[in-house]
Amino acid sequence: GINAEYMGTLSECLFFFEMENYRRVNKEKEHESIDDSEIRIIATSEHSSRNYISYCMNLFQGEGEKARRKVVLKAMGRAINKAVNVCEVLKHRIAGLHQETSLESVTLVDKFEPLVQGLEPKEITRVVSSISITLSLDPLNTKSPGYQAPIPASEVITEEEAREARQALFAEAGEAFGKGKGKGKGKGKGKGKGKGKGKGKGGFEDDYQPSGGRGRGGRIPPHEYEEYDRYGDGKG
């Protein structure tokens, strides 16, 4: 007989073959009032982690009415990993941050219209994971299953210290690969010279720039959100 794994693969192939005749209907975005301390993270590459980190740092270190004692990171689907990364970097940059995390599942309905005459419109229901991470300078609910106390102060470093450490790392790597001379056998002599520079391009996720930074897209709007989308980039 045909095993279940093969049948599952066959069903997926038939599904995607059928969906080639359909186009997803873009959803109308709901305009809701959201506090600027709620950051909705999307997974697309034009919004890097360092831009979100920069925005949160500005909120925590702001003055007067712009200052915030708490931020909430929210993400869905494939953006969850980025939200967790942003959270961890912030905890190592700002001392005394309490954390409370909650996970849930959200049911979404996608609508598709046919590209071929004679086919009927389709609706597909899917369940997506979502995460909400609260970071606060004030104590949170310690009895919550998702609560985490602030990390030790010895593990927190300033932005300046983090940047100096990255520059030193790049400089060391450049010197290691750039040095050395070699002589080739046979005709002629071969000399290899390399140049090592201590300037990086922000390859690390915590290499953010303050006040909006130089990352692609500049300062990111805090209210954008992305739901996991198996058919596209979550822009529907």
Short mmCIF file of C-alpha atoms in Angstrom, two decimals, residues 11-226:
data_model
loop_
_atom_site.label_atom_id
_atom_site.label_comp_id
_atom_site.label_asym_id
_atom_site.label_seq_id
_atom_site.Cartn_x
_atom_site.Cartn_y
_atom_site.Cartn_z
CA SER A 11 -1.52 16.05 -1.43
CA GLU A 12 0.82 19.04 -1.00
CA CYS A 13 1.93 18.78 -4.63
CA LEU A 14 -1.65 18.67 -5.85
CA PHE A 15 -2.54 21.61 -3.59
CA PHE A 16 0.23 23.86 -4.91
CA PHE A 17 -0.48 22.79 -8.47
CA GLU A 18 -4.10 23.82 -8.01
CA MET A 19 -3.20 27.12 -6.31
CA GLU A 20 -1.18 28.19 -9.36
CA ASN A 21 -4.55 29.04 -10.87
CA TYR A 22 -5.42 31.41 -8.03
CA ARG A 23 -4.32 34.80 -6.78
CA ARG A 24 -4.42 35.86 -3.18
CA VAL A 25 -6.75 38.75 -2.40
CA ASN A 26 -4.97 41.49 -0.47
CA LYS A 27 -6.54 42.24 2.88
CA GLU A 28 -7.61 45.71 3.84
CA LYS A 29 -5.35 46.86 6.63
CA GLU A 30 -7.17 47.89 9.75
CA HIS A 31 -6.17 51.24 11.18
CA GLU A 32 -5.99 50.91 14.92
CA SER A 33 -4.59 53.20 17.56
CA ILE A 34 -1.37 51.71 18.94
CA ASP A 35 0.94 53.20 21.54
CA ASP A 36 4.42 53.95 20.20
CA SER A 37 5.91 51.63 22.84
CA GLU A 38 4.34 48.64 21.04
CA ILE A 39 6.68 47.47 18.31
CA ARG A 40 5.31 45.06 15.73
CA ILE A 41 8.17 43.24 14.09
CA ILE A 42 8.18 42.00 10.52
CA ALA A 43 10.51 39.41 9.05
CA THR A 44 11.38 41.00 5.70
CA SER A 45 15.04 41.91 5.21
CA GLU A 46 14.47 45.63 4.62
CA HIS A 47 13.72 45.99 8.33
CA SER A 48 16.81 44.70 10.13
CA SER A 49 17.01 43.81 13.82
CA ARG A 50 19.35 46.71 14.51
CA ASN A 51 16.70 49.21 13.40
CA TYR A 52 14.20 47.82 15.88
CA ILE A 53 16.88 47.81 18.59
CA SER A 54 17.71 51.44 17.83
CA TYR A 55 14.06 52.45 18.09
CA CYS A 56 13.63 50.66 21.44
CA MET A 57 16.84 52.15 22.81
CA ASN A 58 15.60 55.63 21.93
CA LEU A 59 12.35 54.93 23.81
CA PHE A 60 14.10 53.71 26.95
CA GLN A 61 16.72 56.47 26.89
CA GLY A 62 14.41 59.28 25.82
CA GLU A 63 13.79 62.41 27.85
CA GLY A 64 10.57 63.86 29.15
CA GLU A 65 7.37 62.70 27.49
CA LYS A 66 9.31 60.66 24.92
CA ALA A 67 10.78 58.38 27.59
CA ARG A 68 9.22 54.96 28.11
CA ARG A 69 9.61 52.55 31.01
CA LYS A 70 8.24 49.64 29.02
CA VAL A 71 8.14 48.36 25.45
CA VAL A 72 6.19 45.45 23.97
CA LEU A 73 7.61 43.44 21.06
CA LYS A 74 5.07 41.55 18.97
CA ALA A 75 5.65 39.19 16.08
CA MET A 76 4.01 36.36 14.17
CA GLY A 77 5.29 33.32 12.30
CA ARG A 78 8.78 33.66 10.88
CA ALA A 79 9.23 37.08 12.51
CA ILE A 80 9.27 35.45 15.98
CA ASN A 81 12.99 34.63 15.80
CA LYS A 82 13.78 38.26 15.03
CA ALA A 83 11.69 39.45 17.99
CA VAL A 84 13.56 37.11 20.35
CA ASN A 85 16.91 38.34 18.99
CA VAL A 86 15.92 41.99 19.48
CA CYS A 87 14.81 41.19 23.03
CA GLU A 88 18.10 39.50 23.96
CA VAL A 89 20.22 42.36 22.61
CA LEU A 90 18.17 44.95 24.50
CA LYS A 91 18.56 43.01 27.76
CA HIS A 92 22.35 43.11 27.26
CA ARG A 93 22.35 46.84 26.52
CA ILE A 94 19.98 48.18 29.18
CA ALA A 95 20.40 47.16 32.80
CA GLY A 96 17.46 46.05 34.90
CA LEU A 97 15.02 44.94 32.21
CA HIS A 98 12.30 42.57 33.42
CA GLN A 99 10.84 40.28 30.76
CA GLU A 100 7.44 38.64 30.38
CA THR A 101 6.72 36.47 27.35
CA SER A 102 3.46 34.99 26.12
CA LEU A 103 2.73 32.73 23.16
CA GLU A 104 -0.55 32.06 21.43
CA SER A 105 -2.05 30.79 18.20
CA VAL A 106 -4.00 33.02 15.83
CA THR A 107 -6.45 31.76 13.21
CA LEU A 108 -6.25 33.58 9.88
CA VAL A 109 -8.42 33.27 6.79
CA ASP A 110 -6.92 33.89 3.34
CA LYS A 111 -9.13 34.55 0.34
CA PHE A 112 -8.12 33.62 -3.21
CA GLU A 113 -9.68 34.56 -6.51
CA PRO A 114 -9.36 32.36 -9.63
CA LEU A 115 -7.15 33.29 -12.57
CA VAL A 116 -8.88 30.76 -14.80
CA GLN A 117 -12.48 31.09 -15.88
CA GLY A 118 -14.81 28.49 -14.42
CA LEU A 119 -13.07 28.11 -11.05
CA GLU A 120 -14.69 29.16 -7.78
CA PRO A 121 -13.10 31.51 -5.21
CA LYS A 122 -11.40 29.79 -2.29
CA GLU A 123 -10.89 30.48 1.40
CA ILE A 124 -8.05 28.83 3.31
CA THR A 125 -7.87 28.86 7.10
CA ARG A 126 -4.49 28.60 8.77
CA VAL A 127 -3.19 28.76 12.33
CA VAL A 128 -0.18 30.99 13.01
CA SER A 129 1.96 31.26 16.15
CA SER A 130 2.45 34.70 17.68
CA ILE A 131 4.60 36.08 20.48
CA SER A 132 4.37 39.07 22.80
CA ILE A 133 7.47 40.10 24.78
CA THR A 134 7.18 42.83 27.40
CA LEU A 135 10.43 44.48 28.54
CA SER A 136 10.10 46.79 31.53
CA LEU A 137 12.34 48.77 33.85
CA ASP A 138 9.66 48.30 36.50
CA PRO A 139 8.87 44.90 38.09
CA LEU A 140 6.43 42.66 36.23
CA ASN A 141 4.30 39.73 37.36
CA THR A 142 6.86 37.32 38.83
CA LYS A 143 4.23 34.55 39.03
CA SER A 144 3.70 34.56 35.27
CA PRO A 145 5.06 31.42 33.53
CA GLY A 146 6.80 33.67 30.99
CA TYR A 147 8.53 35.94 33.51
CA GLN A 148 12.32 36.36 33.49
CA ALA A 149 14.23 38.48 35.99
CA PRO A 150 16.82 41.02 34.78
CA ILE A 151 20.17 39.52 33.81
CA PRO A 152 23.20 40.28 36.06
CA ALA A 153 24.57 43.79 35.66
CA SER A 154 27.98 42.30 34.84
CA GLU A 155 26.52 40.94 31.57
CA VAL A 156 25.23 44.33 30.43
CA ILE A 157 27.52 46.42 28.24
CA THR A 158 27.05 49.89 26.81
CA GLU A 159 26.61 50.69 23.14
CA GLU A 160 30.11 52.16 23.06
CA GLU A 161 31.65 49.02 24.55
CA ALA A 162 29.75 46.80 22.12
CA ARG A 163 30.93 48.84 19.13
CA GLU A 164 34.56 48.81 20.30
CA ALA A 165 34.41 45.04 20.77
CA ARG A 166 33.09 44.55 17.24
CA GLN A 167 35.73 46.82 15.75
CA ALA A 168 38.47 44.95 17.61
CA LEU A 169 37.08 41.65 16.35
CA PHE A 170 37.00 42.84 12.74
CA ALA A 171 40.51 44.27 13.06
CA GLU A 172 41.84 40.99 14.46
CA ALA A 173 40.17 39.00 11.70
CA GLY A 174 41.55 41.37 9.07
CA GLU A 175 45.08 41.05 10.36
CA ALA A 176 44.83 37.26 10.51
CA PHE A 177 43.74 36.94 6.89
CA GLY A 178 45.70 39.86 5.50
CA LYS A 179 49.17 38.95 6.70
CA GLY A 180 51.59 36.44 5.24
CA LYS A 181 53.81 36.19 2.21
CA GLY A 182 54.34 33.14 0.09
CA LYS A 183 56.85 32.12 -2.57
CA GLY A 184 55.68 30.01 -5.46
CA LYS A 185 57.63 27.09 -6.84
CA GLY A 186 58.73 26.97 -10.46
CA LYS A 187 59.03 30.02 -12.60
CA GLY A 188 58.66 33.39 -11.07
CA LYS A 189 57.98 34.37 -7.51
CA GLY A 190 54.63 34.89 -5.98
CA LYS A 191 53.96 37.25 -3.11
CA GLY A 192 50.65 37.53 -1.40
CA LYS A 193 49.66 40.70 0.38
CA GLY A 194 46.41 41.39 2.11
CA LYS A 195 44.88 44.36 3.78
CA GLY A 196 42.93 44.11 7.00
CA LYS A 197 40.66 46.88 8.10
CA GLY A 198 38.89 47.19 11.41
CA LYS A 199 35.68 48.58 10.04
CA GLY A 200 32.69 46.32 9.73
CA LYS A 201 29.42 46.68 7.89
CA GLY A 202 27.17 45.72 10.73
CA GLY A 203 27.05 42.02 10.05
CA PHE A 204 26.04 41.30 13.63
CA GLU A 205 22.39 41.66 14.51
CA ASP A 206 23.17 43.91 17.46
CA ASP A 207 25.19 46.32 15.33
CA TYR A 208 22.53 48.98 15.32
CA GLN A 209 22.90 52.71 14.84
CA PRO A 210 21.33 55.16 17.30
CA SER A 211 18.70 57.69 16.23
CA GLY A 212 17.39 55.69 13.33
CA GLY A 213 20.73 54.39 12.10
CA ARG A 214 22.06 53.76 8.64
CA GLY A 215 20.39 50.43 8.09
CA ARG A 216 18.30 49.85 5.00
CA GLY A 217 14.99 51.61 5.33
CA GLY A 218 16.24 54.09 7.95
CA ARG A 219 14.08 54.46 11.03
CA ILE A 220 11.33 51.88 10.90
CA PRO A 221 7.69 52.61 11.71
CA PRO A 222 7.00 50.78 14.99
CA HIS A 223 3.48 49.71 14.08
CA GLU A 224 4.13 47.52 11.06
CA TYR A 225 3.20 43.89 11.50
CA GLU A 226 3.76 40.72 9.57
#
